[in-house]
Amino acid sequence: MAHIVAGVTTSHVPAIGAALDGGKAAEPYWAPVFAGYEASKAWIAALKPDVVILVYNDHASAFSLDMIPTFAIGCAAEFPPADEGWGPRPVPVVKGHPKLAWHIAQSVILDEFDLTIVNKMAVDHGLTVPLSLMFGQPDAWPCPVIPLAVNVVQYPPPTGARCYKLGQAIRRAVESYDEPLKVVIFGTGGMSHQLQGPRAGLINSVFDRAFLDALVADPANLALKPHIEYLREAGSEGIELVMWLVMRGALNAEVREVHRFYHVPASNTAVGHIILENAA
Ligand SMILES: [Fe+2]
């Protein structure tokens, strides 16, 4: 049987990828950001997951206003990095795990949780930046990755409660898979940020820190937070944080916090990063 052994949350800011790809990681602005992930890279290199399920949102790269799946799972054998306007990131092609992805799709859909099945998809910074932060700059990503895209770009995004329940359904799916795989699930995006309008540049560290605390200790309650509260407190793009609840729903109620990092600013956002292990 496969197991979800740990969860990771991380911001997926595109400028982080650009800094890394452009050789700017050691510059004074970026060095503190990457320093927050050094322990994380060592942790995941030691853990050696067999598969990563990566919850992220597409930023009008694979999808557009022509088609807006609320939840979409990538079942392809591979996913090329998307061209987001300045050429694809110089990172390895992401190899999928079609067998497990199809199993999750079947299990979750028959569990009354509809997913859009995607057999061809480019993946943008939402997926590749978290891989870079956790795995560095290898010639090939060290394990297969199953993309799980959530619509947080076009209203209405799913509620935090729905995302939390999806995480629980994904856990049931993984645990009914008949191979002894060690799975880590990533929830990405956030934290507080607003990219447009009179409040552009908004950062709310008090909200962010409380969110991190609740994510660890009181996730069921955190999942009840309404959209308007994310918008008001964390800015219009802070709604990306609902994706972290998919990750948290896939873990035990009780978890062990392995690592936490919070840093302002990275581009126009607050970077939040946490690693949680399922208690044995
Ligand atoms: Fe994003």
Coordinates of C-alpha atoms and ligand atoms in Angstrom, one line a residue:
M1 CA 0.0 0.0 0.0
A2 CA 1.2 3.5 -0.8
H3 CA 1.5 6.1 2.0
I4 CA 1.5 9.9 2.2
V5 CA 4.4 10.4 4.6
A6 CA 4.7 14.1 4.6
G7 CA 3.4 17.4 3.4
V8 CA 5.2 20.5 2.2
T9 CA 3.8 24.0 1.6
T10 CA 5.7 26.6 -0.2
S11 CA 5.2 29.8 -2.2
H12 CA 5.7 29.5 -5.9
V13 CA 6.6 33.0 -6.9
P14 CA 7.8 33.2 -10.6
A15 CA 10.6 35.7 -9.7
I16 CA 12.2 32.9 -7.5
G17 CA 12.5 30.8 -10.6
A18 CA 13.9 33.7 -12.6
A19 CA 16.4 34.4 -9.8
L20 CA 17.6 30.8 -9.8
D21 CA 17.7 30.4 -13.5
G22 CA 19.5 33.7 -14.0
G23 CA 22.2 32.9 -11.4
K24 CA 21.1 35.5 -8.9
A25 CA 20.4 33.2 -6.0
A26 CA 23.4 34.5 -4.1
E27 CA 22.5 38.2 -4.5
P28 CA 21.6 40.0 -1.2
Y29 CA 17.9 40.3 -2.1
W30 CA 17.5 36.5 -2.8
A31 CA 20.1 34.8 -0.6
P32 CA 17.8 34.9 2.5
V33 CA 15.0 33.4 0.5
F34 CA 17.0 30.4 -0.7
A35 CA 18.7 30.0 2.7
G36 CA 15.2 29.2 4.1
Y37 CA 15.1 26.1 1.9
E38 CA 18.6 24.6 2.6
A39 CA 17.3 22.4 5.4
S40 CA 14.4 21.4 3.2
K41 CA 16.6 20.2 0.4
A42 CA 18.6 18.1 2.8
W43 CA 15.3 16.7 4.3
I44 CA 13.8 15.7 1.0
A45 CA 17.1 14.3 -0.3
A46 CA 17.2 12.0 2.8
L47 CA 13.6 11.1 2.6
K48 CA 13.7 10.1 -1.1
P49 CA 10.0 10.1 -2.0
D50 CA 8.9 7.8 -4.7
V51 CA 6.3 10.3 -5.9
V52 CA 5.3 13.9 -5.3
I53 CA 1.7 15.0 -5.7
L54 CA 2.0 18.7 -6.3
V55 CA -1.0 21.0 -5.7
Y56 CA -0.7 24.3 -7.6
N57 CA -2.5 26.6 -9.8
D58 CA -2.0 27.2 -13.5
H59 CA -1.6 30.9 -14.3
A60 CA -3.2 31.0 -17.7
S61 CA -0.4 28.8 -19.2
A62 CA -2.1 25.5 -19.8
F63 CA -5.7 26.7 -19.2
S64 CA -7.3 30.0 -20.1
L65 CA -10.7 31.6 -19.8
D66 CA -11.7 29.2 -22.5
M67 CA -11.7 26.3 -20.0
I68 CA -11.5 26.6 -16.2
P69 CA -11.3 23.3 -14.4
T70 CA -11.8 23.7 -10.6
F71 CA -9.6 20.7 -10.0
A72 CA -7.5 18.9 -12.6
I73 CA -5.2 16.0 -12.3
G74 CA -2.3 15.4 -14.7
C75 CA -2.3 11.8 -15.9
A76 CA 0.3 12.1 -18.6
A77 CA 3.8 10.4 -18.7
E78 CA 5.5 13.8 -18.8
F79 CA 4.8 17.5 -18.6
P80 CA 7.0 20.1 -20.4
P81 CA 7.8 23.4 -18.7
A82 CA 5.4 26.1 -20.1
D83 CA 6.5 29.1 -22.1
E84 CA 5.2 31.9 -19.9
G85 CA 6.3 34.7 -22.3
W86 CA 10.0 34.6 -22.1
G87 CA 10.6 30.9 -23.1
P88 CA 10.2 27.8 -20.9
R89 CA 12.2 27.7 -17.7
P90 CA 15.5 25.8 -18.2
V91 CA 14.4 23.0 -15.9
P92 CA 14.0 19.3 -16.6
V93 CA 10.8 17.9 -18.1
V94 CA 8.5 16.8 -15.3
K95 CA 7.9 13.0 -15.4
G96 CA 4.5 12.0 -14.3
H97 CA 3.2 8.8 -12.7
P98 CA 0.3 7.8 -15.0
K99 CA -0.6 4.6 -13.1
L100 CA -0.9 6.3 -9.7
A101 CA -2.5 9.4 -11.2
W102 CA -5.2 7.3 -12.9
H103 CA -5.8 5.4 -9.7
I104 CA -6.2 8.7 -7.8
A105 CA -8.6 10.0 -10.5
Q106 CA -10.7 6.8 -10.3
S107 CA -10.7 6.6 -6.5
V108 CA -11.5 10.3 -5.9
I109 CA -14.2 10.5 -8.6
L110 CA -15.9 7.3 -7.3
D111 CA -15.6 8.9 -3.9
E112 CA -17.9 11.6 -5.3
F113 CA -15.2 14.2 -5.9
D114 CA -15.0 15.2 -9.6
L115 CA -11.6 15.9 -11.1
T116 CA -10.8 16.9 -14.7
I117 CA -8.4 14.4 -16.2
V118 CA -5.6 16.0 -18.2
N119 CA -3.5 13.9 -20.6
K120 CA -1.5 16.7 -22.1
M121 CA -0.4 19.8 -20.2
A122 CA 2.5 22.2 -19.9
V123 CA 3.3 23.2 -16.3
D124 CA 4.2 26.7 -15.3
H125 CA 6.1 28.3 -12.4
G126 CA 3.3 27.3 -10.0
L127 CA 4.7 23.7 -10.3
T128 CA 8.3 24.1 -11.3
V129 CA 9.3 26.8 -8.8
P130 CA 8.4 24.5 -5.8
L131 CA 10.4 21.7 -7.4
S132 CA 13.4 24.0 -7.8
L133 CA 13.2 25.2 -4.2
M134 CA 13.0 21.6 -2.8
F135 CA 15.3 19.8 -5.3
G136 CA 17.7 22.5 -6.5
Q137 CA 18.9 22.4 -10.1
P138 CA 19.4 18.7 -11.0
D139 CA 19.7 17.4 -14.6
A140 CA 16.5 15.4 -14.0
W141 CA 13.9 15.7 -11.2
P142 CA 14.6 12.9 -8.7
C143 CA 11.0 11.4 -8.7
P144 CA 7.8 11.4 -10.7
V145 CA 5.4 14.3 -10.0
I146 CA 1.6 14.2 -10.3
P147 CA 0.3 17.7 -11.0
L148 CA -3.0 18.6 -9.3
A149 CA -4.2 22.0 -10.5
V150 CA -6.7 24.1 -8.6
N151 CA -8.5 27.1 -10.0
V152 CA -7.7 30.1 -7.8
V153 CA -7.4 32.6 -10.7
Q154 CA -11.0 33.0 -11.9
Y155 CA -13.9 33.4 -9.5
P156 CA -15.3 31.2 -8.0
P157 CA -12.4 29.2 -6.6
P158 CA -13.2 26.2 -4.4
T159 CA -13.7 26.8 -0.7
G160 CA -11.0 25.9 1.8
A161 CA -13.3 23.2 3.2
R162 CA -13.7 21.7 -0.3
C163 CA -9.9 21.7 -0.7
Y164 CA -9.4 20.1 2.7
K165 CA -11.9 17.3 1.9
L166 CA -10.2 16.8 -1.5
G167 CA -6.9 16.2 0.5
Q168 CA -8.7 13.6 2.6
A169 CA -10.0 11.9 -0.6
I170 CA -6.5 11.9 -2.1
R171 CA -5.2 10.2 1.0
R172 CA -7.8 7.5 0.7
A173 CA -6.9 7.1 -2.9
V174 CA -3.2 6.8 -2.2
E175 CA -3.7 4.3 0.6
S176 CA -5.8 2.1 -1.7
Y177 CA -3.0 1.9 -4.2
D178 CA -1.4 -1.5 -4.2
E179 CA 2.3 -0.7 -4.3
P180 CA 4.5 0.4 -1.4
L181 CA 5.2 3.9 -2.6
K182 CA 6.4 6.8 -0.3
V183 CA 4.4 9.8 -1.3
V184 CA 4.9 13.5 -0.4
I185 CA 2.2 16.1 -1.1
F186 CA 3.0 19.7 -1.8
G187 CA 0.5 22.6 -1.4
T188 CA 1.8 25.7 -3.1
G189 CA 1.1 29.4 -3.6
G190 CA 0.5 32.3 -1.2
M191 CA 1.1 33.7 1.3
S192 CA -0.4 37.2 1.6
H193 CA -0.1 39.2 -1.6
Q194 CA -2.1 41.5 -3.8
L195 CA -0.8 42.3 -7.3
Q196 CA -3.3 45.0 -8.5
G197 CA -5.5 47.8 -7.5
P198 CA -5.1 50.4 -4.7
R199 CA -4.0 47.7 -2.2
A200 CA -1.2 46.3 -4.5
G201 CA 1.8 45.3 -2.5
L202 CA -0.3 44.3 0.6
I203 CA 1.5 41.9 3.0
N204 CA -0.1 40.8 6.3
S205 CA 2.5 39.0 8.4
V206 CA 0.1 38.7 11.4
F207 CA -2.4 36.9 9.2
D208 CA 0.3 34.7 7.6
R209 CA 1.8 33.6 10.9
A210 CA -1.6 32.8 12.4
F211 CA -2.4 30.8 9.2
L212 CA 0.8 28.8 9.6
D213 CA 0.0 28.0 13.2
A214 CA -3.5 27.0 12.4
L215 CA -2.4 24.9 9.5
V216 CA -0.3 22.8 11.8
A217 CA -2.6 22.6 14.9
D218 CA -6.2 23.3 13.9
P219 CA -6.6 22.7 10.1
A220 CA -10.3 21.6 10.3
N221 CA -11.2 25.0 11.7
L222 CA -8.9 26.8 9.4
A223 CA -10.7 25.1 6.5
L224 CA -13.9 27.0 7.4
K225 CA -12.3 30.4 6.7
P226 CA -14.5 32.1 4.1
H227 CA -13.1 33.5 0.8
I228 CA -13.9 37.1 1.9
E229 CA -11.5 36.8 4.8
Y230 CA -8.6 35.7 2.6
L231 CA -9.3 38.6 0.3
R232 CA -9.6 41.1 3.1
E233 CA -6.7 39.9 5.2
A234 CA -4.3 38.3 2.7
G235 CA -5.0 40.3 -0.5
S236 CA -6.6 39.1 -3.7
E237 CA -3.9 36.6 -4.6
G238 CA -3.8 35.3 -1.0
I239 CA -6.7 33.1 -2.0
E240 CA -4.0 30.7 -3.3
L241 CA -3.6 29.6 0.3
V242 CA -6.7 27.4 0.0
M243 CA -4.4 25.0 -1.9
W244 CA -2.4 24.4 1.2
L245 CA -5.5 22.9 2.7
V246 CA -5.5 20.1 0.1
M247 CA -2.0 19.1 1.4
R248 CA -3.1 19.4 5.0
G249 CA -6.3 17.3 4.4
A250 CA -4.1 14.5 3.2
L251 CA -2.2 14.2 6.5
N252 CA -3.1 13.0 9.9
A253 CA -4.8 15.4 12.4
E254 CA -1.6 15.2 14.5
V255 CA 1.5 16.0 12.6
R256 CA 5.1 16.8 13.4
E257 CA 6.4 20.1 12.2
V258 CA 9.9 19.5 10.8
H259 CA 10.7 23.0 9.4
R260 CA 9.1 26.4 9.1
F261 CA 10.3 29.5 7.2
Y262 CA 8.7 32.8 6.7
H263 CA 10.3 35.7 4.8
V264 CA 9.2 39.1 3.4
P265 CA 9.6 40.1 0.7
A266 CA 10.1 37.9 -2.4
S267 CA 8.9 39.8 -5.4
N268 CA 5.5 41.2 -4.1
T269 CA 4.7 38.4 -1.7
A270 CA 5.3 36.9 1.7
V271 CA 7.1 33.6 1.3
G272 CA 5.8 30.9 3.6
H273 CA 7.2 27.4 3.8
I274 CA 6.5 24.5 6.2
I275 CA 7.2 20.8 6.3
L276 CA 4.9 18.4 8.2
E277 CA 5.5 14.7 8.8
N278 CA 2.8 12.3 9.5
A279 CA 3.3 10.7 12.9
A280 CA 3.9 7.0 12.5
Ligands
FE1 FE 0.5 31.7 -8.1

